[in-house]
CSV table of C-alpha atoms in Angstrom, one decimal:
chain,number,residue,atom,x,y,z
A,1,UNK,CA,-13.0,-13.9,-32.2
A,2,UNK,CA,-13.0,-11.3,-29.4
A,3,UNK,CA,-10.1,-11.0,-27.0
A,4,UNK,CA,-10.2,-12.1,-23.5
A,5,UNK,CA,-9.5,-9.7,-20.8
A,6,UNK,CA,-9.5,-10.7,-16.9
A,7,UNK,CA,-9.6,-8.0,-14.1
A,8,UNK,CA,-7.8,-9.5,-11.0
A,9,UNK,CA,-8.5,-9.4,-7.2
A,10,UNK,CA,-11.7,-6.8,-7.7
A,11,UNK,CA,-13.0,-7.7,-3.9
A,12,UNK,CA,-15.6,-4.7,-4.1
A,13,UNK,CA,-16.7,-5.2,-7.5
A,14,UNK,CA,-15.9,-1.6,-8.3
A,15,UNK,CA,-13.8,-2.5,-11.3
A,16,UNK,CA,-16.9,-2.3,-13.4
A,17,UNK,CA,-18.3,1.0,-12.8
A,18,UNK,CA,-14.8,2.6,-12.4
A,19,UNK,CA,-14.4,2.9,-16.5
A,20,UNK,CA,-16.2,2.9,-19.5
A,21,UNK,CA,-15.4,-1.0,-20.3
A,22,UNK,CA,-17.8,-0.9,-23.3
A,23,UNK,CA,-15.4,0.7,-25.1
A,24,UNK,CA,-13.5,-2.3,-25.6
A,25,UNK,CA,-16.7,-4.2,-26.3
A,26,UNK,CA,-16.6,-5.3,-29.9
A,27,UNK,CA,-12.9,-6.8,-29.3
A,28,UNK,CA,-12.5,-8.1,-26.2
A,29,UNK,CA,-14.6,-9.9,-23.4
A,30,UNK,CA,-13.9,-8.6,-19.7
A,31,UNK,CA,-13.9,-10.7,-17.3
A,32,UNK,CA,-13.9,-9.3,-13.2
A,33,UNK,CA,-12.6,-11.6,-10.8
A,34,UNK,CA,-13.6,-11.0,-6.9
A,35,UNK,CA,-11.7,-13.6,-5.7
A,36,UNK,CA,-7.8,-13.7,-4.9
A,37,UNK,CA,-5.9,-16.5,-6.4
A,38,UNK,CA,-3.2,-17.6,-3.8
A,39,UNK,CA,-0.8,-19.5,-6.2
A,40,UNK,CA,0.6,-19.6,-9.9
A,41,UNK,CA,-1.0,-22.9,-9.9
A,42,UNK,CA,-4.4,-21.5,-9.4
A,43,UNK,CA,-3.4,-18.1,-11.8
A,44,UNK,CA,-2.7,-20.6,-14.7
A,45,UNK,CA,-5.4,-22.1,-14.5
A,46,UNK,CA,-7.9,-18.7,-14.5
A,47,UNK,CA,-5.5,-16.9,-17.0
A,48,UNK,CA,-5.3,-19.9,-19.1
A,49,UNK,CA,-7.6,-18.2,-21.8
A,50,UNK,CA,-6.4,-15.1,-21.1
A,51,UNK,CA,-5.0,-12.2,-23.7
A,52,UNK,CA,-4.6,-9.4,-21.5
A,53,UNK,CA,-4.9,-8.7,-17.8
A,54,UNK,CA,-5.1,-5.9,-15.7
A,55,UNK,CA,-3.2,-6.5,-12.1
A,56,UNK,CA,-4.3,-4.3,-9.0
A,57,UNK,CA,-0.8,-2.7,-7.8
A,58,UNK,CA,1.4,-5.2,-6.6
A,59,UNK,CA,-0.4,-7.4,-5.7
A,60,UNK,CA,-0.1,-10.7,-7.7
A,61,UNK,CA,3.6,-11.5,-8.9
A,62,UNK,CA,4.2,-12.2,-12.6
A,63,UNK,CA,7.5,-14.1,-12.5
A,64,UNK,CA,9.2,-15.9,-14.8
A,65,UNK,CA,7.5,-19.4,-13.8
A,66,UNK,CA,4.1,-17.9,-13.7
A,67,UNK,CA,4.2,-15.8,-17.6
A,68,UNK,CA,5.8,-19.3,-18.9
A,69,UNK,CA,2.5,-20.7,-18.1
A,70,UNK,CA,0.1,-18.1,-19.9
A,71,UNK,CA,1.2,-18.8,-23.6
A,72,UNK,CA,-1.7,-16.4,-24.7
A,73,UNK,CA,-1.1,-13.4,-23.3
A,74,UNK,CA,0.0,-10.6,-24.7
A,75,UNK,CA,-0.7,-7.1,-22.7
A,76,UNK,CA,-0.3,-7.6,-18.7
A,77,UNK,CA,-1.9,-3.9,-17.2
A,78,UNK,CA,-0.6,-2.8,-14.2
A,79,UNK,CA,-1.8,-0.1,-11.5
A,80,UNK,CA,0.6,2.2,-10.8
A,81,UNK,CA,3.9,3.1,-12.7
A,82,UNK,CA,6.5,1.3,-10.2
A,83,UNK,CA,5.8,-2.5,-10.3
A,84,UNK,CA,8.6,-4.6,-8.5
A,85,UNK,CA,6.7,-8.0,-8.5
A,86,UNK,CA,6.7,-8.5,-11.8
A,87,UNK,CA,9.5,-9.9,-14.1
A,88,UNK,CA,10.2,-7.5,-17.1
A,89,UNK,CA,12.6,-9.7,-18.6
A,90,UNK,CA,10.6,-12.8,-19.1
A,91,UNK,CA,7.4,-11.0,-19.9
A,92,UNK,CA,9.7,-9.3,-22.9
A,93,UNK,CA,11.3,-12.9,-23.7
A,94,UNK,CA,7.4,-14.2,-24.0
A,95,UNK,CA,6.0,-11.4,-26.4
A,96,UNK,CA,3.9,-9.5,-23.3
A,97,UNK,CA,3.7,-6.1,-23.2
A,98,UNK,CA,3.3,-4.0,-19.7
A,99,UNK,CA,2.0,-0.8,-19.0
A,100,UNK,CA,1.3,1.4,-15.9
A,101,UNK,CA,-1.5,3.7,-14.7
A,102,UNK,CA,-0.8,6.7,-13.2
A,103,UNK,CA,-1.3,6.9,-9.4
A,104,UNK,CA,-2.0,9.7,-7.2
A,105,UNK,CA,-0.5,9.9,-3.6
A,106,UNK,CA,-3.4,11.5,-1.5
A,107,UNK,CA,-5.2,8.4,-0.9
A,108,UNK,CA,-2.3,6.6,1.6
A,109,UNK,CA,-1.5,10.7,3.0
A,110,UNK,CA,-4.9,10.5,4.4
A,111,UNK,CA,-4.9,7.1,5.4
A,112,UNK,CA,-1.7,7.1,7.2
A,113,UNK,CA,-3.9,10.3,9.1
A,114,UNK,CA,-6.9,7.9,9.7
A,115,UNK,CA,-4.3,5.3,11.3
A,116,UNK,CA,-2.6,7.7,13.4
A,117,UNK,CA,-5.8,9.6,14.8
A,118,UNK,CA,-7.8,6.4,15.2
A,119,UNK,CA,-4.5,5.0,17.3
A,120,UNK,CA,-4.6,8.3,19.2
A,121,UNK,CA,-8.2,8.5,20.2
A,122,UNK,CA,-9.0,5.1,20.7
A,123,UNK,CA,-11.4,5.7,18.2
A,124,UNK,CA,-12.2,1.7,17.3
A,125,UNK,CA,-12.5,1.0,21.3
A,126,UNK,CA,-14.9,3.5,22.0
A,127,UNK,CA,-16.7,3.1,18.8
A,128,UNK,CA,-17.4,-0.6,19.8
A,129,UNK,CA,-18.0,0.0,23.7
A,130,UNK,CA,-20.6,2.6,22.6
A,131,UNK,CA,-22.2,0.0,20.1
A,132,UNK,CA,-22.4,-2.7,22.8
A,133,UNK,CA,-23.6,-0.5,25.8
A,134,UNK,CA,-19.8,-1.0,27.1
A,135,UNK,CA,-18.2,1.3,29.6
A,136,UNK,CA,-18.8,5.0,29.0
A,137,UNK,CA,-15.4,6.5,28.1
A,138,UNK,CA,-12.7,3.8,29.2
A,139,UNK,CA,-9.8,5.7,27.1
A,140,UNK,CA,-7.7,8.2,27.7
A,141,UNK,CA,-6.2,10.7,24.0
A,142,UNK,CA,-3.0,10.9,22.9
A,143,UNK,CA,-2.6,14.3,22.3
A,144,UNK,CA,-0.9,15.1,18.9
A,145,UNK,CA,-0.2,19.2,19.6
A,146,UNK,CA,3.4,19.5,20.8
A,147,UNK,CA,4.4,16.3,20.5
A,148,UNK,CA,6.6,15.1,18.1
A,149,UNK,CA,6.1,13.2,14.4
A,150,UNK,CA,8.7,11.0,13.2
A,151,UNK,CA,8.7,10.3,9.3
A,152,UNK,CA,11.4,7.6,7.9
A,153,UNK,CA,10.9,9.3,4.4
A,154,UNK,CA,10.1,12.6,3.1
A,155,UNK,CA,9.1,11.8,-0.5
A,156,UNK,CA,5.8,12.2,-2.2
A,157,UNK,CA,3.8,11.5,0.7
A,158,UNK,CA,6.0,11.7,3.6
A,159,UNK,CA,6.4,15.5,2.3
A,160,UNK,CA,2.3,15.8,2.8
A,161,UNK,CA,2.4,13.8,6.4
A,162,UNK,CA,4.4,15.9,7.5
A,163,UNK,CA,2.9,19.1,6.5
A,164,UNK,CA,-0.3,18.0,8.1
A,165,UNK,CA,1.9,17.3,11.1
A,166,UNK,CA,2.7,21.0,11.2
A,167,UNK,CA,-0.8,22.0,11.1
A,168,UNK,CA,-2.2,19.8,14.1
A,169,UNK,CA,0.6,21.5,15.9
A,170,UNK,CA,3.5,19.0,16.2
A,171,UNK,CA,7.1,18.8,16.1
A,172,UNK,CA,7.6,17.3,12.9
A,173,UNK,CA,11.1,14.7,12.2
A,174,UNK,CA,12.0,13.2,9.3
A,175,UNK,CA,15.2,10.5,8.0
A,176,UNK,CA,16.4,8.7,5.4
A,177,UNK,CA,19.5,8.1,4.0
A,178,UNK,CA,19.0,10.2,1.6
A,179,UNK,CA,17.5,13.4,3.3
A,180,UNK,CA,18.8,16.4,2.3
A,181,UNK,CA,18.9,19.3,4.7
A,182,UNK,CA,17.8,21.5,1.9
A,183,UNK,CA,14.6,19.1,1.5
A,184,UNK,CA,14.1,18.8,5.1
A,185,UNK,CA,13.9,22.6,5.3
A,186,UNK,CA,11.7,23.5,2.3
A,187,UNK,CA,9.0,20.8,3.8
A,188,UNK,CA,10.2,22.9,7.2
A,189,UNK,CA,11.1,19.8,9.4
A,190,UNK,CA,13.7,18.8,11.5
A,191,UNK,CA,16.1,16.5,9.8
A,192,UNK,CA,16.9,14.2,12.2
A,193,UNK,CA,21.2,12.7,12.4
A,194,UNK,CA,20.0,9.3,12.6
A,195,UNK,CA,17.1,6.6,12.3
A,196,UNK,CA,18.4,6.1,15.5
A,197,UNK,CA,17.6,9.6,16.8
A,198,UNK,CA,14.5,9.7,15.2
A,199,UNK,CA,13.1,6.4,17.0
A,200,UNK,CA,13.8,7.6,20.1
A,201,UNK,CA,12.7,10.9,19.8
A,202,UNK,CA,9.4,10.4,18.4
A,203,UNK,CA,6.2,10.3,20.0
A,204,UNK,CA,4.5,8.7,16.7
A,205,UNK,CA,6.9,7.3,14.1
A,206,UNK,CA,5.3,6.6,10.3
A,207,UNK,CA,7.0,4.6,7.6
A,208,UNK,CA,6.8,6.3,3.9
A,209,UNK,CA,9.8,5.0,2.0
A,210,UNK,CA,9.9,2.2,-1.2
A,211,UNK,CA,11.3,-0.6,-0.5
A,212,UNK,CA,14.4,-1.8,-2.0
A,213,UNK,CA,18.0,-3.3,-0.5
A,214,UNK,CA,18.9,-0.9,1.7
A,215,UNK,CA,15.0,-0.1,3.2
A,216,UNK,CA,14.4,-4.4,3.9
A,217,UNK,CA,13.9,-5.2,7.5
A,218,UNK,CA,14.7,-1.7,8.4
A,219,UNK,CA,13.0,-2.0,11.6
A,220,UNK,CA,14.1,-4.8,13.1
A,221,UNK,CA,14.0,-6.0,17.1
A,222,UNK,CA,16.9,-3.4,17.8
A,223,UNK,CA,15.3,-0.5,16.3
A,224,UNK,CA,11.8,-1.1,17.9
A,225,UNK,CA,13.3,-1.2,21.4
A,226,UNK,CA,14.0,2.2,20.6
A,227,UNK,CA,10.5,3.9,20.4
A,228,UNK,CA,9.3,5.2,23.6
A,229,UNK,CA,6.4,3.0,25.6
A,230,UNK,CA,4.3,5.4,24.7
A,231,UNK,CA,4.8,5.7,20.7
A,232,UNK,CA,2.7,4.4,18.0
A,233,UNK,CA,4.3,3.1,14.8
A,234,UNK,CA,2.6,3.6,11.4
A,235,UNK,CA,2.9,2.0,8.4
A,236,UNK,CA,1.2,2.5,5.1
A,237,UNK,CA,4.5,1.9,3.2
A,238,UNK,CA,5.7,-1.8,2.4
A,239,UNK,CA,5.1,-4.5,5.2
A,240,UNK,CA,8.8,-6.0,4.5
A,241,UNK,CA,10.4,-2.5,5.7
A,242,UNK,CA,9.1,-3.5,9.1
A,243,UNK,CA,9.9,-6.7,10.8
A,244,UNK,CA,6.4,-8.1,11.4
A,245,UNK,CA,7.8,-10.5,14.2
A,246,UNK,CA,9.5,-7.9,15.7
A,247,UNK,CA,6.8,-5.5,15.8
A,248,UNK,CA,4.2,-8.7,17.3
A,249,UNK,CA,6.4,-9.2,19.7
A,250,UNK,CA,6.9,-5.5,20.6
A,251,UNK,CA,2.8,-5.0,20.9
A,252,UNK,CA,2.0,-8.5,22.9
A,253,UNK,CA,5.3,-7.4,25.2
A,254,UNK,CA,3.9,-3.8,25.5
A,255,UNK,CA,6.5,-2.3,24.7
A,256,UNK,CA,5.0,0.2,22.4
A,257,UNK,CA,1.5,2.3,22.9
A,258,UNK,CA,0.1,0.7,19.0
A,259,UNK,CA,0.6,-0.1,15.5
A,260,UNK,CA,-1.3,1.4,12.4
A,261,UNK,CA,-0.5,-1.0,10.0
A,262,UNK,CA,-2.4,-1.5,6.1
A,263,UNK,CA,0.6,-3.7,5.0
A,264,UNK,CA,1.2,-7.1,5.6
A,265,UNK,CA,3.9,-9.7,4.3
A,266,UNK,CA,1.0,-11.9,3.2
A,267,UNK,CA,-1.7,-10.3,1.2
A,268,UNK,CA,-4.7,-10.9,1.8
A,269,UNK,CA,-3.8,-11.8,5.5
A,270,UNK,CA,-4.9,-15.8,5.7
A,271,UNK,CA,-7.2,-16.6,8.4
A,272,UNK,CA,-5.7,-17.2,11.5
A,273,UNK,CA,-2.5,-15.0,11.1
A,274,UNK,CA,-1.5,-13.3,14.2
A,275,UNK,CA,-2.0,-10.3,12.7
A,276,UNK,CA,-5.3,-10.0,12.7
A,277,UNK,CA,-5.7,-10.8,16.8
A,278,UNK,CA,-2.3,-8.6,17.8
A,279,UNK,CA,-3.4,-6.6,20.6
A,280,UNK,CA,-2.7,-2.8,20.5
A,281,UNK,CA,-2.8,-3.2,16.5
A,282,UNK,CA,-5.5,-0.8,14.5
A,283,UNK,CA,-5.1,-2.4,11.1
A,284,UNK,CA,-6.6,-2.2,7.4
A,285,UNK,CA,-6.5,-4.3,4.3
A,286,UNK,CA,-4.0,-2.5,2.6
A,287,UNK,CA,-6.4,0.5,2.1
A,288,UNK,CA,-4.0,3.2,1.4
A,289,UNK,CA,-4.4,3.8,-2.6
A,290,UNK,CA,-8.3,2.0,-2.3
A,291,UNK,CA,-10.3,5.3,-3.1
A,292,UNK,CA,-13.1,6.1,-6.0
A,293,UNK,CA,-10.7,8.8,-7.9
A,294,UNK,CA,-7.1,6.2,-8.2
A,295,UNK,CA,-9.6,3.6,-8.8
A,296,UNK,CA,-11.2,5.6,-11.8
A,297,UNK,CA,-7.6,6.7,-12.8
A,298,UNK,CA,-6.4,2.4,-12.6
A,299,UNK,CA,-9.5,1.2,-14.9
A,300,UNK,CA,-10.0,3.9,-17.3
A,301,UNK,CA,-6.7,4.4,-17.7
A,302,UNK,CA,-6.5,0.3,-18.5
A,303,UNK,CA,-9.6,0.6,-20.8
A,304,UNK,CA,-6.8,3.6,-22.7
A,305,UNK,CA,-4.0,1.2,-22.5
A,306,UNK,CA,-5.9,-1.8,-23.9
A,307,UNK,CA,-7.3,0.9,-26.4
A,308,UNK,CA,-3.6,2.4,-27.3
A,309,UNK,CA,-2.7,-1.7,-27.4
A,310,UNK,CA,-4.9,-2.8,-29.8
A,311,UNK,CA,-4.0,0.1,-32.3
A,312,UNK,CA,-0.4,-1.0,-32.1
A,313,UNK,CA,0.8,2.2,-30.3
A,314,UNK,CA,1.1,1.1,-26.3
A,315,UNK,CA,1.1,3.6,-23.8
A,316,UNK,CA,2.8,3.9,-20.5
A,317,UNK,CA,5.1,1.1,-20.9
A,318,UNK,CA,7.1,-0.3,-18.0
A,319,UNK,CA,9.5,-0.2,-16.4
């Protein structure tokens, strides 16, 4: 009897031409789900006959509660090699083995860039106005050359943000608590005293740091009354280092120029949620690692791990 293998939240139905699945043919049965299931209830029940999944980044938390209630499975596959939704300990206590993917950081670089010149140029607005015979030119550019990049984060993709920053021309920022002078000045940025300094300062402000304890609600209502009238705010991070109300409240006040967001604190973003009707707010569905060469990376190298699985040698374990 074959194994049963589910594929989770694969809305585009690119899952199946990302690897060679057939591979895993003569022992296991793949099944693709395009549909997002919203609670553990709802994952019991479609994992019930499950042996091994593959999970989509972060997307779908495997507590405790949740692995309890999937007594057949045995390899949970995630994207990525930092997962901090699901719970290692219980998936040990039950028998489940996890593994990662590699990951490659271009994808949300480049995003972030689509955010931040689409803000800029009113790209969306014109797009639309010139689709619907609207007004002929009813924006006015942000210019990026000479104005000044704020990064909270100078890691694996900040590093690349800001380097791009360079090139367009701008005076390029970057914090975090644990900057390093010697960092800032081999990516050849500022390093800016304070998150404080760097709000203020910045004409456009983007968020690139994991989040964790100290990163949580980093940019609460105090912060965001920092950022110039005329700043944009991006964030291709985690939604939780921003506080969403906060930042609603700053783009229905006015108070900011715009928001690039691809994170939210509910994913997907239920119908209705103010998100999606915020005004001043250019914002994706979490698009930042969505591209054709992570998503080859993510399913072949699941279609490897189920491989390395099933010869009783795992690879990529986590954490």
């Amino acid at each position: 009897m074959r194994l049963r293998c589910a594929v989770l939240d694969d809305f585009q139905g690119a899952a199946p031409e990302s690897a060679d699945w057939s591979a895993l043919a003569d022992r296991v049965e793949v099944v693709f789900h395009d549909t997002h299931f919203a609670d553990d209830d709802a994952l019991a029940a479609a994992l019930a006959d499950a042996d091994i999944v593959v999970t989509l980044r972060e997307r779908v938390p495997f507590r405790a509660s949740l692995i309890a209630r999937l007594p057949r499975l045995k390899l949970l596959v995630a994207s990525g090699m930092r997962n901090t939704v699901i719970d290692y300990a219980a998936a040990e206590a039950h028998g489940v083995t996890v593994c990662g993917t590699a990951s490659s950081s271009t994808p949300p670089v480049e995003l972030t860039w689509a955010l931040l010149l689409g803000l800029a140029r009113g790209i969306v607005e014109e797009s639309n106005a010139l689709r619907t015979e609207g007004p002929w030119q009813s924006t006015v550019g942000a210019d990026l050359h000479g104005r000044r990049l704020g990064l909270l984060g100078l890691g694996k993709i900040g590093g690349p943000v800001a380097r791009i920053g360079l090139a367009f021309g701008m005076e390029v920022s970057a914090w975090s608590q644990n900057l390093t002078k010697e960092r800032a000045e081999e990516v050849g940025v500022h390093r800016a005293a304070s998150k404080e300094e760097l709000l203020a300062d910045s004409d456009f402000v983007s968020v690139h740091l994991a989040l964790g304890d100290r990163t949580r609600g980093l940019l609460g209502p105090a912060e965001l009354a920092l950022l110039k009238p005329t700043a944009y705010l991006i964030n291709t991070s985690r939604a939780a280092i921003v506080d969403q109300d906060a930042l609603l409240a700053a783009l229905h006040g006015g108070r900011i120029a715009g928001a690039g967001i691809d994170v939210f604190d509910t994913e997907p973003l239920p119908a209705g949620h103010p998100m999606r009707t915020a005004p001043r707010l250019l914002a994706t569905p979490h698009l930042g690692y969505v591209s054709r060469a992570n998503y080859t990376t993510y399913y072949g190298q699941a279609v490897e791990n189920i491989q390395a699985y099933l010869a009783g040698s795992p690879v990529r374990r986590l954490p």
